[in-house]
PDB file of C-alpha atoms in Angstrom:
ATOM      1  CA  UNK M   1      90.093  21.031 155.853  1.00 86.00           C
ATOM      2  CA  UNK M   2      91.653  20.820 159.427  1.00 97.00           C
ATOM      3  CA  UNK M   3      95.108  21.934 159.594  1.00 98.00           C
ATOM      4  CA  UNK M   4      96.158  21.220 163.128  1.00 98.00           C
ATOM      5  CA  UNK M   5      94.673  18.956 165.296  1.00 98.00           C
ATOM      6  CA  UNK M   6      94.510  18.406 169.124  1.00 98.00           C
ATOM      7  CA  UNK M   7      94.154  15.081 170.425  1.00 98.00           C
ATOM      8  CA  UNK M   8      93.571  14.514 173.586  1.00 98.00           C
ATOM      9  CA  UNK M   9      94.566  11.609 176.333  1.00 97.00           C
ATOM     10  CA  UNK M  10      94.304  10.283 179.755  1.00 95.00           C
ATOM     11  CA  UNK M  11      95.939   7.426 178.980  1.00 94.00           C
ATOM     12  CA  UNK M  12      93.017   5.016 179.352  1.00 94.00           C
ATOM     13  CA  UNK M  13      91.822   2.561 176.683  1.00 93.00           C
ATOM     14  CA  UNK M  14      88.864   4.358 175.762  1.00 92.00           C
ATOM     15  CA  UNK M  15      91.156   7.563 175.291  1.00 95.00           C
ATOM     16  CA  UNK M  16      93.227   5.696 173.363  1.00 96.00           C
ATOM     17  CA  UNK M  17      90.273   4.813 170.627  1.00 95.00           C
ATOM     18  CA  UNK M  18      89.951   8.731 170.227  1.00 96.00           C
ATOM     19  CA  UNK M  19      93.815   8.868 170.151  1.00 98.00           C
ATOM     20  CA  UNK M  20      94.020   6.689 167.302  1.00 98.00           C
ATOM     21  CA  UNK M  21      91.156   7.768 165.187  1.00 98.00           C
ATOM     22  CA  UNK M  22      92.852  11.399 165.574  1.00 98.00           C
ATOM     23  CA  UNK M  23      96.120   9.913 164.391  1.00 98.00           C
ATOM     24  CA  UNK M  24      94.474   8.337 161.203  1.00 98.00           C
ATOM     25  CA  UNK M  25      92.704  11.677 160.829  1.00 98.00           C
ATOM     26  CA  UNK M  26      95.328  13.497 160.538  1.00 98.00           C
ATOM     27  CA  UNK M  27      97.634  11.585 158.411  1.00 98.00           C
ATOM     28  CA  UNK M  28      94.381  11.662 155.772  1.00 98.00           C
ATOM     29  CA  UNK M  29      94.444  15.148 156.049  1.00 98.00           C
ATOM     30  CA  UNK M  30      97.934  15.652 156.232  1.00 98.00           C
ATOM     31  CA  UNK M  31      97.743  17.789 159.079  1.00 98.00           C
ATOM     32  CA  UNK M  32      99.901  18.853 161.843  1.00 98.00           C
ATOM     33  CA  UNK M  33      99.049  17.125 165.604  1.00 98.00           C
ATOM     34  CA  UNK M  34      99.466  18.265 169.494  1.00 98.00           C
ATOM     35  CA  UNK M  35      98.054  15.651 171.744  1.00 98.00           C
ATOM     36  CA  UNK M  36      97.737  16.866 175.033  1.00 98.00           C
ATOM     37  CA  UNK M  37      97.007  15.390 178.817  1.00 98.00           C
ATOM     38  CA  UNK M  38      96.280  16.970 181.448  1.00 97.00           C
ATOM     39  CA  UNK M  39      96.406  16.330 185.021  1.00 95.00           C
ATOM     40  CA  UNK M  40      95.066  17.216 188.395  1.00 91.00           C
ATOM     41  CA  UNK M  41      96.006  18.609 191.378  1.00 87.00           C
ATOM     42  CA  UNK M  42      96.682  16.782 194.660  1.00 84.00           C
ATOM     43  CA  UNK M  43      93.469  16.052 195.703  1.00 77.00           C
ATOM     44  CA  UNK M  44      91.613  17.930 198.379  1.00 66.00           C
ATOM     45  CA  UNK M  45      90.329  14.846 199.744  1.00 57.00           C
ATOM     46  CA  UNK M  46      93.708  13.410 200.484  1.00 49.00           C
ATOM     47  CA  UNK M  47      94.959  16.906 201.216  1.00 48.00           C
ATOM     48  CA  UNK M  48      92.876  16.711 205.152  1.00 52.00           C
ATOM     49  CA  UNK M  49      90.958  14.048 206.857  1.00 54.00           C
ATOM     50  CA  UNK M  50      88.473  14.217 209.880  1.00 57.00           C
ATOM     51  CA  UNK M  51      91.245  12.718 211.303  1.00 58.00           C
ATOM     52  CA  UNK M  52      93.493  15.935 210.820  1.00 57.00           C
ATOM     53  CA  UNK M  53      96.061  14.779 208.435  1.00 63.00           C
ATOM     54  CA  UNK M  54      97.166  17.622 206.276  1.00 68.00           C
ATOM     55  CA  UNK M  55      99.607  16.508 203.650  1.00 71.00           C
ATOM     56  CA  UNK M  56     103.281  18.250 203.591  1.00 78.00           C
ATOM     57  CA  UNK M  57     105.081  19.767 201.081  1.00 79.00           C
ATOM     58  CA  UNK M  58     106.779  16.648 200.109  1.00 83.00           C
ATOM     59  CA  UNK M  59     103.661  14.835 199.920  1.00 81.00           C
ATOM     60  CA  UNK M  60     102.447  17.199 196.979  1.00 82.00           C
ATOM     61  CA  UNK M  61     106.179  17.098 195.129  1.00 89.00           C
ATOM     62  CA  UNK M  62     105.803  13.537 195.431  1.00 91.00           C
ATOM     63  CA  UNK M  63     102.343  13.597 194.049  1.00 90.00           C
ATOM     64  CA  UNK M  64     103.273  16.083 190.815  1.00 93.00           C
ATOM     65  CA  UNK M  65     106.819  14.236 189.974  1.00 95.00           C
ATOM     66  CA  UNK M  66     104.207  10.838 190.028  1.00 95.00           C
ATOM     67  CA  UNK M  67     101.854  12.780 187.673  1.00 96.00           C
ATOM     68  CA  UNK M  68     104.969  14.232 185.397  1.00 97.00           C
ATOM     69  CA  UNK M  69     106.411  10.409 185.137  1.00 97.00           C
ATOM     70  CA  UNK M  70     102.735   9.122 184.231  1.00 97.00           C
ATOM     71  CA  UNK M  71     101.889  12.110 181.422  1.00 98.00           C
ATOM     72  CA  UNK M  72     105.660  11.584 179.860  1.00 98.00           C
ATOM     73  CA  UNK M  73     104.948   7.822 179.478  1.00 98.00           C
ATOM     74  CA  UNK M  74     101.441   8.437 178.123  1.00 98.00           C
ATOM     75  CA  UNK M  75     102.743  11.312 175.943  1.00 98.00           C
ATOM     76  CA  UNK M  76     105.815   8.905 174.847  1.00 98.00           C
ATOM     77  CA  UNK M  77     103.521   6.148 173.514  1.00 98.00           C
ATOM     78  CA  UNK M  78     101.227   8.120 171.796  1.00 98.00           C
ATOM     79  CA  UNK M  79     104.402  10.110 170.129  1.00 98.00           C
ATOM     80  CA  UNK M  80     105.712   6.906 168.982  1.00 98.00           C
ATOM     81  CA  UNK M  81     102.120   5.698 167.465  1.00 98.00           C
ATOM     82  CA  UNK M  82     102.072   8.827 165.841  1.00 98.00           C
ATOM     83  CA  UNK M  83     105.754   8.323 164.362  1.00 98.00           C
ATOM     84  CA  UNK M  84     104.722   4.657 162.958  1.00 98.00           C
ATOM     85  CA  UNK M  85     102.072   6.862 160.947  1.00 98.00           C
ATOM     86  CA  UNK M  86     104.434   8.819 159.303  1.00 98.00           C
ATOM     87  CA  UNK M  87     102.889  12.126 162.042  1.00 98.00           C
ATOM     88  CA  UNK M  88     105.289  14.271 164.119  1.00 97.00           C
ATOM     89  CA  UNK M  89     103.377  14.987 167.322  1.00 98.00           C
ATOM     90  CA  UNK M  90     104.035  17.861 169.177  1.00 98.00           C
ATOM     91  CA  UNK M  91     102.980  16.597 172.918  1.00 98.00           C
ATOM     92  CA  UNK M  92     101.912  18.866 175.518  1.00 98.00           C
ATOM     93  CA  UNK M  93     101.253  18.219 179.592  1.00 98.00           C
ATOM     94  CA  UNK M  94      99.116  20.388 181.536  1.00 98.00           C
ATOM     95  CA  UNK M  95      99.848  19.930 185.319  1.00 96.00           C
ATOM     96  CA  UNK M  96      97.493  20.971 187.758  1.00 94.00           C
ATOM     97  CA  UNK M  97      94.870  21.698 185.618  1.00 95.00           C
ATOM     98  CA  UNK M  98      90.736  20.758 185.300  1.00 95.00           C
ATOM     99  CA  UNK M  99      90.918  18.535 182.230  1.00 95.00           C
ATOM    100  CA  UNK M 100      88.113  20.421 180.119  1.00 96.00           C
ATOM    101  CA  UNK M 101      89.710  23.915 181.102  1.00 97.00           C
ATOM    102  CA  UNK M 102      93.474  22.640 179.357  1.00 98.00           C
ATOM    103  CA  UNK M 103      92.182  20.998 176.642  1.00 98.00           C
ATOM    104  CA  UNK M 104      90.011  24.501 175.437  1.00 98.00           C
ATOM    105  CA  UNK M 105      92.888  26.532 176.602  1.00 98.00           C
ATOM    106  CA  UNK M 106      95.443  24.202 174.436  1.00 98.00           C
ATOM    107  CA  UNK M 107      93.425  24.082 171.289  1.00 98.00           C
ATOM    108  CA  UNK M 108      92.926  28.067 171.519  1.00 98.00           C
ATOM    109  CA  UNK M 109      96.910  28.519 172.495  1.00 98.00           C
ATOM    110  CA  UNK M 110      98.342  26.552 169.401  1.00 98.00           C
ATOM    111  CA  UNK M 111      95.471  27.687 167.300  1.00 98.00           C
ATOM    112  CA  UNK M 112      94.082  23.989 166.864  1.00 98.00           C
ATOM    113  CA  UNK M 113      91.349  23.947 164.567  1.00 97.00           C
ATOM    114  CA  UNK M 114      89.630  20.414 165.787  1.00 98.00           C
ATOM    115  CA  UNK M 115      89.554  18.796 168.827  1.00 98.00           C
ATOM    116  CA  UNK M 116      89.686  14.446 169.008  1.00 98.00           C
ATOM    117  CA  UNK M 117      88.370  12.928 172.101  1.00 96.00           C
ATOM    118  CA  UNK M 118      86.688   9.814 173.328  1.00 94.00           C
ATOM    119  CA  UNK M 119      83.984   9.741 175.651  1.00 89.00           C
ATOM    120  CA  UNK M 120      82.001   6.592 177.105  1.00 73.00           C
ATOM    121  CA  UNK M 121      78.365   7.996 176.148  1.00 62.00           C
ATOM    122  CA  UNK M 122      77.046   7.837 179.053  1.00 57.00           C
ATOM    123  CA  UNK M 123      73.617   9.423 179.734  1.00 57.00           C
ATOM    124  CA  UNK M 124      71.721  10.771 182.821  1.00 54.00           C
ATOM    125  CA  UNK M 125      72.360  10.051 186.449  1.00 51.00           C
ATOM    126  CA  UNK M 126      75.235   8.493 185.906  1.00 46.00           C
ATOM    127  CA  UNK M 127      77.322  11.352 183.839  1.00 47.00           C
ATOM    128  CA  UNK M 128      76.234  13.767 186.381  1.00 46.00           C
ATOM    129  CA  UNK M 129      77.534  11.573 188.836  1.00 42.00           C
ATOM    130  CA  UNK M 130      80.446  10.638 186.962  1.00 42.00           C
ATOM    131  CA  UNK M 131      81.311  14.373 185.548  1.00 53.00           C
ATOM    132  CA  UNK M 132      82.120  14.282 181.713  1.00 84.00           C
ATOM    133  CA  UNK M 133      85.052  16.063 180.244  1.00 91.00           C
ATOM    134  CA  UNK M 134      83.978  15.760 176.976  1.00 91.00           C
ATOM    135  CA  UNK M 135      80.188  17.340 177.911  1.00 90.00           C
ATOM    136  CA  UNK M 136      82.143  20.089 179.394  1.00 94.00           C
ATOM    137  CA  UNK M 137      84.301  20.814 176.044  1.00 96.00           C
ATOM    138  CA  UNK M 138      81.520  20.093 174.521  1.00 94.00           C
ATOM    139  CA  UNK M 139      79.444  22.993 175.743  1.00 94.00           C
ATOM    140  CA  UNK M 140      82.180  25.821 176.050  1.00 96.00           C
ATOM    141  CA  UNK M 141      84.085  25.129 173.127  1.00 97.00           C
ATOM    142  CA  UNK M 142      84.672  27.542 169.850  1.00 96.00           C
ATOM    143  CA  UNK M 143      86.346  24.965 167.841  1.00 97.00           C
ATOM    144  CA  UNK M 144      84.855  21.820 166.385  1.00 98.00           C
ATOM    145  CA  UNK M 145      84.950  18.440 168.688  1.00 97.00           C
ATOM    146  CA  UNK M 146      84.999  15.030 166.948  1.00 97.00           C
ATOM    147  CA  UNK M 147      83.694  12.739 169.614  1.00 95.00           C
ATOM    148  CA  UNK M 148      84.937   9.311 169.340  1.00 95.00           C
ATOM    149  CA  UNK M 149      82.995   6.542 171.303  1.00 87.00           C
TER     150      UNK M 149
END
């Protein structure tokens, strides 16, 4: 039915729930996995201040190796979940990337034919205050999405 999988992280608990119901998935199926994470760039906010404080060069290298250290840990665990299952996970980190953007541009680039991801449910106000990746994949994506909640 679904031959490769993406599974996506951010290495929260509630990403973990989708993390693990993609792992079980999968195994059922017998299917091949690629979880994926993806993280930001250096913020703007932090980037200048009223006060005038533009970040340097260092501050941003110091800011992606941070973000490289925290997806290989993330990416590690989940790996090693996956291995416990029997699964060999092919792991992949976007850096500097909108979350919603990598995770459609991973599943299309390694031909993924579902998408696993958790999302909190929230409704109204608060997920347009909040932002929701999964909304976002939701709405612009070609291949299926299990939501987990």
């Amino acid at each position: 039915m679904y031959n490769h999988i993406l599974i996506t992280t951010d290495g929260s608990d509630l990403a973990q729930r989708g993390v693990g119901q993609g792992l079980s998935l999968a195994k059922a199926l017998g299917s091949k996995v690629t979880v994926v994470i993806a993280t930001e760039r250096f913020p703007i906010q932090g980037a200048t201040t009223s006060s005038g404080w533009v970040g340097s060069p260092v501050d941003y290298e110091r800011y992606d190796e941070g973000q490289k250290r925290f997806a290989a840990e993330i990416l590690s665990a989940v790996k090693a979940e996956a291995g416990k299952l029997g699964l060999d996970a092919n792991t992949v980190h976007v850096a500097n990337a909108h979350p919603a953007t990598a995770i459609l541009e991973t599943a299309a680039g390694y031909d993924c034919d579902l998408i696993v991801m958790a999302s909190h449910g929230r409704r109204g106000v608060s997920r347009m205050l909040m932002g929701s990746q999964t909304a976002e994949v939701l709405a612009h994506s070609h291949t299926p999405v299990l939501v987990v909640r």
